Tab-separated table of C-alpha atoms in Angstrom:
chain	number	residue	atom	x	y	z
A	1	UNK	CA	-12.654	-28.517	3.433
A	2	UNK	CA	-8.923	-27.948	2.334
A	3	UNK	CA	-8.259	-24.000	3.551
A	4	UNK	CA	-4.977	-22.631	2.480
A	5	UNK	CA	-4.474	-19.980	4.245
A	6	UNK	CA	-2.004	-17.308	2.874
A	7	UNK	CA	0.290	-15.845	5.924
A	8	UNK	CA	-0.579	-18.879	7.355
A	9	UNK	CA	2.499	-18.517	9.549
A	10	UNK	CA	2.566	-15.130	11.091
A	11	UNK	CA	0.370	-14.109	14.653
A	12	UNK	CA	-2.527	-13.935	12.894
A	13	UNK	CA	-2.199	-16.763	10.078
A	14	UNK	CA	-0.793	-19.110	13.105
A	15	UNK	CA	-4.529	-18.779	14.820
A	16	UNK	CA	-6.460	-19.443	11.467
A	17	UNK	CA	-4.610	-22.378	10.971
A	18	UNK	CA	-4.720	-23.199	14.790
A	19	UNK	CA	-8.967	-22.617	14.497
A	20	UNK	CA	-9.688	-24.796	11.395
A	21	UNK	CA	-7.392	-27.695	12.015
A	22	UNK	CA	-9.675	-27.823	15.399
A	23	UNK	CA	-12.640	-26.886	13.330
A	24	UNK	CA	-11.630	-30.461	11.265
A	25	UNK	CA	-10.281	-28.620	8.777
A	26	UNK	CA	-7.138	-29.600	6.896
A	27	UNK	CA	-4.713	-26.504	5.965
A	28	UNK	CA	-2.298	-25.785	3.815
A	29	UNK	CA	0.332	-23.091	4.544
A	30	UNK	CA	1.766	-20.262	1.816
A	31	UNK	CA	4.033	-17.536	3.818
A	32	UNK	CA	7.770	-16.539	2.948
A	33	UNK	CA	8.894	-18.291	6.778
A	34	UNK	CA	8.368	-22.161	7.177
A	35	UNK	CA	4.887	-22.597	8.852
A	36	UNK	CA	5.309	-24.727	12.764
A	37	UNK	CA	1.498	-25.879	13.075
A	38	UNK	CA	0.932	-27.640	9.643
A	39	UNK	CA	3.037	-29.985	7.857
A	40	UNK	CA	1.748	-28.812	4.252
A	41	UNK	CA	2.908	-25.485	3.787
A	42	UNK	CA	4.465	-23.398	0.608
A	43	UNK	CA	7.334	-21.785	1.243
A	44	UNK	CA	7.335	-18.854	-0.511
A	45	UNK	CA	5.752	-15.246	-1.777
A	46	UNK	CA	2.238	-14.920	-2.838
A	47	UNK	CA	3.158	-12.549	-5.371
A	48	UNK	CA	4.843	-15.246	-7.393
A	49	UNK	CA	2.626	-17.704	-9.799
A	50	UNK	CA	3.831	-21.023	-9.912
A	51	UNK	CA	4.484	-20.850	-5.790
A	52	UNK	CA	1.132	-19.178	-5.667
A	53	UNK	CA	-0.666	-21.866	-8.343
A	54	UNK	CA	0.878	-25.651	-6.859
A	55	UNK	CA	-0.504	-24.555	-3.123
A	56	UNK	CA	-3.870	-24.551	-4.084
A	57	UNK	CA	-4.452	-27.540	-5.637
A	58	UNK	CA	-6.671	-29.622	-3.985
A	59	UNK	CA	-7.964	-26.482	-2.327
A	60	UNK	CA	-11.515	-26.052	-1.419
A	61	UNK	CA	-11.269	-22.237	-0.038
A	62	UNK	CA	-8.385	-19.455	0.005
A	63	UNK	CA	-8.026	-17.706	3.388
A	64	UNK	CA	-6.161	-14.814	2.784
A	65	UNK	CA	-3.962	-13.323	5.947
A	66	UNK	CA	-0.782	-12.222	3.491
A	67	UNK	CA	0.327	-9.076	3.693
A	68	UNK	CA	2.239	-5.652	4.571
A	69	UNK	CA	1.069	-3.577	7.771
A	70	UNK	CA	1.126	-1.070	9.913
A	71	UNK	CA	0.820	2.632	9.148
A	72	UNK	CA	4.856	2.452	7.947
A	73	UNK	CA	7.774	4.918	8.501
A	74	UNK	CA	6.507	7.179	5.678
A	75	UNK	CA	5.893	7.096	2.097
A	76	UNK	CA	8.584	5.738	0.710
A	77	UNK	CA	7.141	2.657	1.928
A	78	UNK	CA	4.445	3.067	-0.597
A	79	UNK	CA	5.580	0.468	-2.812
A	80	UNK	CA	6.158	-1.843	-0.968
A	81	UNK	CA	2.769	-1.753	0.786
A	82	UNK	CA	1.445	-2.195	-2.964
A	83	UNK	CA	2.939	-5.056	-4.323
A	84	UNK	CA	2.906	-7.315	-1.153
A	85	UNK	CA	-0.920	-6.096	-0.277
A	86	UNK	CA	-2.327	-5.464	-4.787
A	87	UNK	CA	0.121	-7.116	-6.997
A	88	UNK	CA	0.096	-10.208	-3.958
A	89	UNK	CA	-3.927	-10.256	-3.904
A	90	UNK	CA	-4.198	-10.083	-7.977
A	91	UNK	CA	-1.202	-12.869	-8.740
A	92	UNK	CA	-3.524	-14.697	-5.801
A	93	UNK	CA	-6.976	-13.951	-6.694
A	94	UNK	CA	-5.621	-14.900	-10.737
A	95	UNK	CA	-4.808	-17.906	-10.059
A	96	UNK	CA	-7.388	-19.061	-8.369
A	97	UNK	CA	-9.723	-17.860	-11.375
A	98	UNK	CA	-7.359	-20.636	-13.075
A	99	UNK	CA	-8.283	-22.911	-10.451
A	100	UNK	CA	-11.926	-22.684	-9.976
A	101	UNK	CA	-11.537	-21.691	-6.659
A	102	UNK	CA	-14.436	-19.572	-6.126
A	103	UNK	CA	-14.668	-19.427	-1.843
A	104	UNK	CA	-12.566	-16.287	-0.112
A	105	UNK	CA	-12.072	-15.214	3.583
A	106	UNK	CA	-9.795	-11.582	3.323
A	107	UNK	CA	-8.385	-10.396	5.914
A	108	UNK	CA	-9.369	-6.658	5.887
A	109	UNK	CA	-9.353	-3.537	8.249
A	110	UNK	CA	-11.228	-0.626	9.447
A	111	UNK	CA	-8.529	1.522	8.635
A	112	UNK	CA	-10.554	1.853	5.283
A	113	UNK	CA	-12.969	3.934	7.034
A	114	UNK	CA	-11.015	6.968	8.044
A	115	UNK	CA	-11.608	8.069	11.183
A	116	UNK	CA	-14.861	7.006	12.890
A	117	UNK	CA	-17.972	7.675	13.015
A	118	UNK	CA	-19.656	11.560	14.345
A	119	UNK	CA	-22.765	12.901	15.297
A	120	UNK	CA	-22.828	16.923	15.723
A	121	UNK	CA	-25.635	18.489	18.491
A	122	UNK	CA	-26.493	21.169	15.683
A	123	UNK	CA	-25.829	19.015	12.268
A	124	UNK	CA	-26.250	15.345	12.731
A	125	UNK	CA	-24.274	12.600	11.734
A	126	UNK	CA	-20.748	14.280	9.799
A	127	UNK	CA	-17.397	13.506	8.627
A	128	UNK	CA	-14.873	15.515	9.446
A	129	UNK	CA	-11.858	15.683	6.545
A	130	UNK	CA	-7.631	15.107	8.182
A	131	UNK	CA	-7.324	16.858	11.757
A	132	UNK	CA	-4.810	20.316	10.757
A	133	UNK	CA	-1.560	20.260	11.313
A	134	UNK	CA	-1.642	23.016	12.957
A	135	UNK	CA	-3.828	21.827	15.388
A	136	UNK	CA	-2.894	18.254	16.213
A	137	UNK	CA	1.238	20.737	17.166
A	138	UNK	CA	-1.280	22.955	19.544
A	139	UNK	CA	-2.232	19.794	21.458
A	140	UNK	CA	-5.708	19.815	19.610
A	141	UNK	CA	-6.358	16.904	18.964
A	142	UNK	CA	-10.040	16.749	18.974
A	143	UNK	CA	-11.499	16.450	14.767
A	144	UNK	CA	-14.416	19.384	14.448
A	145	UNK	CA	-17.606	20.005	12.742
A	146	UNK	CA	-16.529	21.101	9.182
A	147	UNK	CA	-19.575	23.250	9.216
A	148	UNK	CA	-19.742	24.858	12.882
A	149	UNK	CA	-16.707	23.862	14.387
A	150	UNK	CA	-18.503	22.208	17.040
A	151	UNK	CA	-17.671	19.736	19.434
A	152	UNK	CA	-18.200	16.294	18.040
A	153	UNK	CA	-19.743	12.532	19.780
A	154	UNK	CA	-18.081	10.129	18.261
A	155	UNK	CA	-19.902	6.092	17.290
A	156	UNK	CA	-19.951	3.132	15.858
A	157	UNK	CA	-19.296	2.484	12.392
A	158	UNK	CA	-21.331	0.166	10.409
A	159	UNK	CA	-20.344	-1.392	6.795
A	160	UNK	CA	-22.617	0.813	4.098
A	161	UNK	CA	-20.451	3.891	5.676
A	162	UNK	CA	-18.376	5.039	2.923
A	163	UNK	CA	-14.584	4.336	2.857
A	164	UNK	CA	-11.882	6.964	3.831
A	165	UNK	CA	-8.352	5.689	3.743
A	166	UNK	CA	-5.967	8.351	5.520
A	167	UNK	CA	-2.477	6.555	4.945
A	168	UNK	CA	-0.657	3.774	2.233
A	169	UNK	CA	-1.498	0.953	3.552
A	170	UNK	CA	-5.741	2.033	4.009
A	171	UNK	CA	-5.534	3.009	0.683
A	172	UNK	CA	-3.576	-0.419	-0.171
A	173	UNK	CA	-6.757	-2.116	2.686
A	174	UNK	CA	-10.003	-1.195	0.267
A	175	UNK	CA	-7.977	-2.361	-2.850
A	176	UNK	CA	-7.879	-5.087	-1.856
A	177	UNK	CA	-11.358	-5.809	-1.256
A	178	UNK	CA	-12.225	-4.276	-4.648
A	179	UNK	CA	-10.309	-6.614	-6.433
A	180	UNK	CA	-11.877	-9.367	-4.370
A	181	UNK	CA	-15.298	-7.499	-5.542
A	182	UNK	CA	-13.997	-7.436	-9.167
A	183	UNK	CA	-12.719	-11.083	-8.924
A	184	UNK	CA	-16.367	-11.780	-7.097
A	185	UNK	CA	-18.163	-10.747	-10.465
A	186	UNK	CA	-15.840	-12.348	-12.909
A	187	UNK	CA	-15.728	-15.308	-11.791
A	188	UNK	CA	-19.458	-16.323	-9.702
A	189	UNK	CA	-17.638	-15.843	-6.853
A	190	UNK	CA	-18.230	-15.859	-2.721
A	191	UNK	CA	-15.915	-12.944	-1.587
A	192	UNK	CA	-15.825	-12.504	2.632
A	193	UNK	CA	-13.753	-9.746	3.707
A	194	UNK	CA	-13.393	-8.924	7.533
A	195	UNK	CA	-12.524	-6.307	8.739
A	196	UNK	CA	-10.455	-6.452	11.442
A	197	UNK	CA	-9.661	-4.050	14.307
A	198	UNK	CA	-7.491	-3.949	16.572
A	199	UNK	CA	-5.893	-7.300	17.180
A	200	UNK	CA	-3.525	-8.431	19.787
A	201	UNK	CA	-2.238	-11.339	21.826
A	202	UNK	CA	0.505	-13.596	22.158
A	203	UNK	CA	2.482	-13.734	19.864
A	204	UNK	CA	2.897	-10.378	17.793
A	205	UNK	CA	6.052	-9.160	16.049
A	206	UNK	CA	8.408	-6.844	18.470
A	207	UNK	CA	10.831	-3.821	17.610
A	208	UNK	CA	9.460	-2.741	14.072
A	209	UNK	CA	7.717	-0.389	12.982
A	210	UNK	CA	4.680	-1.715	10.814
A	211	UNK	CA	4.053	-3.414	13.967
A	212	UNK	CA	0.166	-2.391	15.877
A	213	UNK	CA	0.462	-0.319	19.176
A	214	UNK	CA	-0.234	-3.158	21.461
A	215	UNK	CA	3.218	-4.151	20.697
A	216	UNK	CA	4.611	-1.003	20.629
A	217	UNK	CA	3.780	-0.847	24.153
A	218	UNK	CA	4.555	-4.688	25.313
A	219	UNK	CA	8.279	-4.457	23.334
A	220	UNK	CA	8.935	-1.032	25.640
A	221	UNK	CA	7.959	-3.222	28.629
A	222	UNK	CA	9.845	-6.115	27.735
A	223	UNK	CA	12.808	-3.367	27.579
A	224	UNK	CA	11.950	-2.490	31.141
A	225	UNK	CA	10.586	1.167	29.791
A	226	UNK	CA	7.499	2.832	29.932
A	227	UNK	CA	5.058	2.480	26.509
A	228	UNK	CA	4.907	5.963	25.105
A	229	UNK	CA	1.139	7.047	24.662
A	230	UNK	CA	0.878	9.915	21.476
A	231	UNK	CA	-1.339	12.791	21.533
A	232	UNK	CA	-3.580	12.565	24.584
A	233	UNK	CA	-4.008	9.025	25.108
A	234	UNK	CA	-8.046	9.386	24.872
A	235	UNK	CA	-8.216	7.911	20.703
A	236	UNK	CA	-10.535	5.235	20.849
A	237	UNK	CA	-10.221	1.891	19.315
A	238	UNK	CA	-11.516	-1.436	19.499
A	239	UNK	CA	-8.996	-3.688	20.832
A	240	UNK	CA	-9.949	-7.297	19.988
A	241	UNK	CA	-7.456	-10.265	20.846
A	242	UNK	CA	-5.764	-12.993	17.642
A	243	UNK	CA	-8.198	-16.245	18.790
A	244	UNK	CA	-11.408	-14.620	18.215
A	245	UNK	CA	-10.401	-12.914	15.386
A	246	UNK	CA	-9.490	-16.477	13.892
A	247	UNK	CA	-12.940	-17.570	15.271
A	248	UNK	CA	-14.461	-15.274	12.826
A	249	UNK	CA	-12.289	-16.093	10.362
A	250	UNK	CA	-13.302	-20.527	10.629
A	251	UNK	CA	-15.957	-19.376	10.472
A	252	UNK	CA	-16.541	-17.200	8.084
A	253	UNK	CA	-14.650	-19.356	5.684
A	254	UNK	CA	-17.550	-21.911	6.571
A	255	UNK	CA	-20.377	-19.651	5.488
A	256	UNK	CA	-18.621	-18.332	2.870
A	257	UNK	CA	-19.784	-21.541	-0.142
A	258	UNK	CA	-23.488	-19.922	1.399
A	259	UNK	CA	-23.424	-16.490	0.147
A	260	UNK	CA	-24.536	-14.977	-3.025
A	261	UNK	CA	-22.467	-15.152	-6.001
A	262	UNK	CA	-20.495	-12.604	-7.240
A	263	UNK	CA	-20.567	-10.258	-4.679
A	264	UNK	CA	-17.714	-9.341	-1.536
A	265	UNK	CA	-19.833	-8.996	1.727
A	266	UNK	CA	-17.803	-6.965	4.094
A	267	UNK	CA	-17.949	-7.931	8.523
A	268	UNK	CA	-16.895	-5.018	11.356
A	269	UNK	CA	-14.846	-7.448	13.376
A	270	UNK	CA	-13.964	-6.090	17.031
A	271	UNK	CA	-14.816	-6.719	20.615
A	272	UNK	CA	-17.764	-4.210	20.487
A	273	UNK	CA	-16.035	-2.750	23.271
A	274	UNK	CA	-13.923	0.373	22.744
A	275	UNK	CA	-11.134	1.205	24.843
A	276	UNK	CA	-8.632	4.121	24.842
A	277	UNK	CA	-5.124	3.384	23.763
A	278	UNK	CA	-4.471	5.393	26.900
A	279	UNK	CA	-6.496	2.942	28.986
A	280	UNK	CA	-4.724	-0.131	26.681
A	281	UNK	CA	-1.300	0.994	27.960
A	282	UNK	CA	-2.804	1.594	31.497
A	283	UNK	CA	-4.026	-2.131	31.058
A	284	UNK	CA	-1.026	-3.674	29.955
A	285	UNK	CA	1.663	-2.767	31.651
A	286	UNK	CA	-0.264	-3.501	35.070
A	287	UNK	CA	-0.959	-6.589	34.072
A	288	UNK	CA	3.241	-6.749	33.140
A	289	UNK	CA	4.084	-5.162	36.420
A	290	UNK	CA	6.367	-2.412	34.405
A	291	UNK	CA	6.207	1.710	34.790
A	292	UNK	CA	3.438	3.501	33.777
A	293	UNK	CA	2.594	4.724	30.600
A	294	UNK	CA	3.707	8.041	29.947
A	295	UNK	CA	1.583	10.256	27.515
A	296	UNK	CA	3.667	12.501	25.305
A	297	UNK	CA	1.491	14.523	22.777
A	298	UNK	CA	3.408	13.497	20.085
A	299	UNK	CA	1.679	12.576	16.847
A	300	UNK	CA	1.494	11.099	13.555
A	301	UNK	CA	0.112	12.182	10.277
A	302	UNK	CA	-2.458	9.541	8.750
A	303	UNK	CA	-3.155	7.844	12.543
A	304	UNK	CA	-6.925	8.671	12.716
A	305	UNK	CA	-8.251	9.834	16.204
A	306	UNK	CA	-11.291	7.001	16.672
A	307	UNK	CA	-12.135	4.703	14.989
A	308	UNK	CA	-14.772	2.441	16.049
A	309	UNK	CA	-17.122	-0.246	14.197
A	310	UNK	CA	-20.401	-2.314	14.969
A	311	UNK	CA	-19.427	-5.942	14.497
A	312	UNK	CA	-23.207	-6.539	14.707
A	313	UNK	CA	-23.629	-8.010	11.703
A	314	UNK	CA	-21.553	-10.196	11.623
A	315	UNK	CA	-22.667	-11.649	14.932
A	316	UNK	CA	-26.230	-11.810	14.317
A	317	UNK	CA	-25.427	-14.333	10.339
A	318	UNK	CA	-22.436	-15.903	11.472
A	319	UNK	CA	-23.180	-16.536	15.273
A	320	UNK	CA	-19.766	-14.979	15.827
A	321	UNK	CA	-19.495	-13.481	19.704
A	322	UNK	CA	-15.564	-11.788	21.044
A	323	UNK	CA	-14.672	-14.361	24.083
A	324	UNK	CA	-11.644	-13.159	25.281
A	325	UNK	CA	-12.369	-9.822	27.378
A	326	UNK	CA	-10.227	-6.397	27.842
A	327	UNK	CA	-8.468	-7.268	31.206
A	328	UNK	CA	-8.513	-10.914	30.481
A	329	UNK	CA	-6.643	-10.606	26.957
A	330	UNK	CA	-4.334	-7.894	28.225
A	331	UNK	CA	-3.305	-9.967	30.789
A	332	UNK	CA	-2.355	-13.063	28.413
A	333	UNK	CA	-0.388	-10.914	26.749
A	334	UNK	CA	1.178	-9.355	29.103
A	335	UNK	CA	3.007	-12.551	30.084
A	336	UNK	CA	3.600	-14.054	26.868
A	337	UNK	CA	5.824	-13.909	24.335
A	338	UNK	CA	6.129	-12.209	20.765
A	339	UNK	CA	7.647	-13.032	18.675
A	340	UNK	CA	11.034	-10.866	16.506
A	341	UNK	CA	10.089	-8.811	13.781
A	342	UNK	CA	11.434	-10.733	10.810
A	343	UNK	CA	9.735	-14.499	12.378
């Protein structure tokens, strides 16, 4: 199978290319940077129709990784996010429709859920709204039951949970899924969206406000500084290694042609073992031999408190399972180099 990997020179995309090649597939990379892992590389922007059309020639399926990621700095980033993520996806899907390519795996994100699942001891499953600024400023970080104000217990989110994006990036990731679903219905295509959790590993970009929290901490340690952990460090996430995510993409690309036509199917893609941000910072600092993390109490509007999801559907339907454990992965990441912010 010949697969176009958009964003194939990036952090996750380059690992997807490696995973596909290891399984005997051909790849074509479309990225704004030259790919070091694939000689069949098209340098260009996914928003450029002619470039995309050229990259799609002779391709059997598409793995769409190209995106502007992270929470951003402020709302002024909104036009760039919408342009890169949603316009880029629309251009790609239109070109796929013209070329008769009907198989797509999309890099989705767990951020589409907003806050994760919560249970109230009185009212059962509830969906708390955005946390009030006054509560955050007072150091009250845990969401409360919207009906009685009691403390909630976080749980795992399934793919059928309602979407509730809380920031611009999350909104554009949900829009990508809607665009892909519309494309599938209009063309009889088959689409899979892998909703990534917090992906980390060698090759993450350094020193950019658009990188993930693991990259922020690793960059600080490289500078000899203590990682700065926001809130109280107890916010729960699922940290999944980039090679496990790449393997999930490879399995999804092989399985997508057996999916039902005209639909998009989402799959949570996480390790299945939640850890707090504070735990991650501590594990990374210990493995790196750098300063211990500092819990600052700071917060960012748009951040959610807890979001961890059930990846059972991906494991059951595609036989995927994560191979890199938390301690092992953090030790490797602590020793590995980071790429430049623009690389």
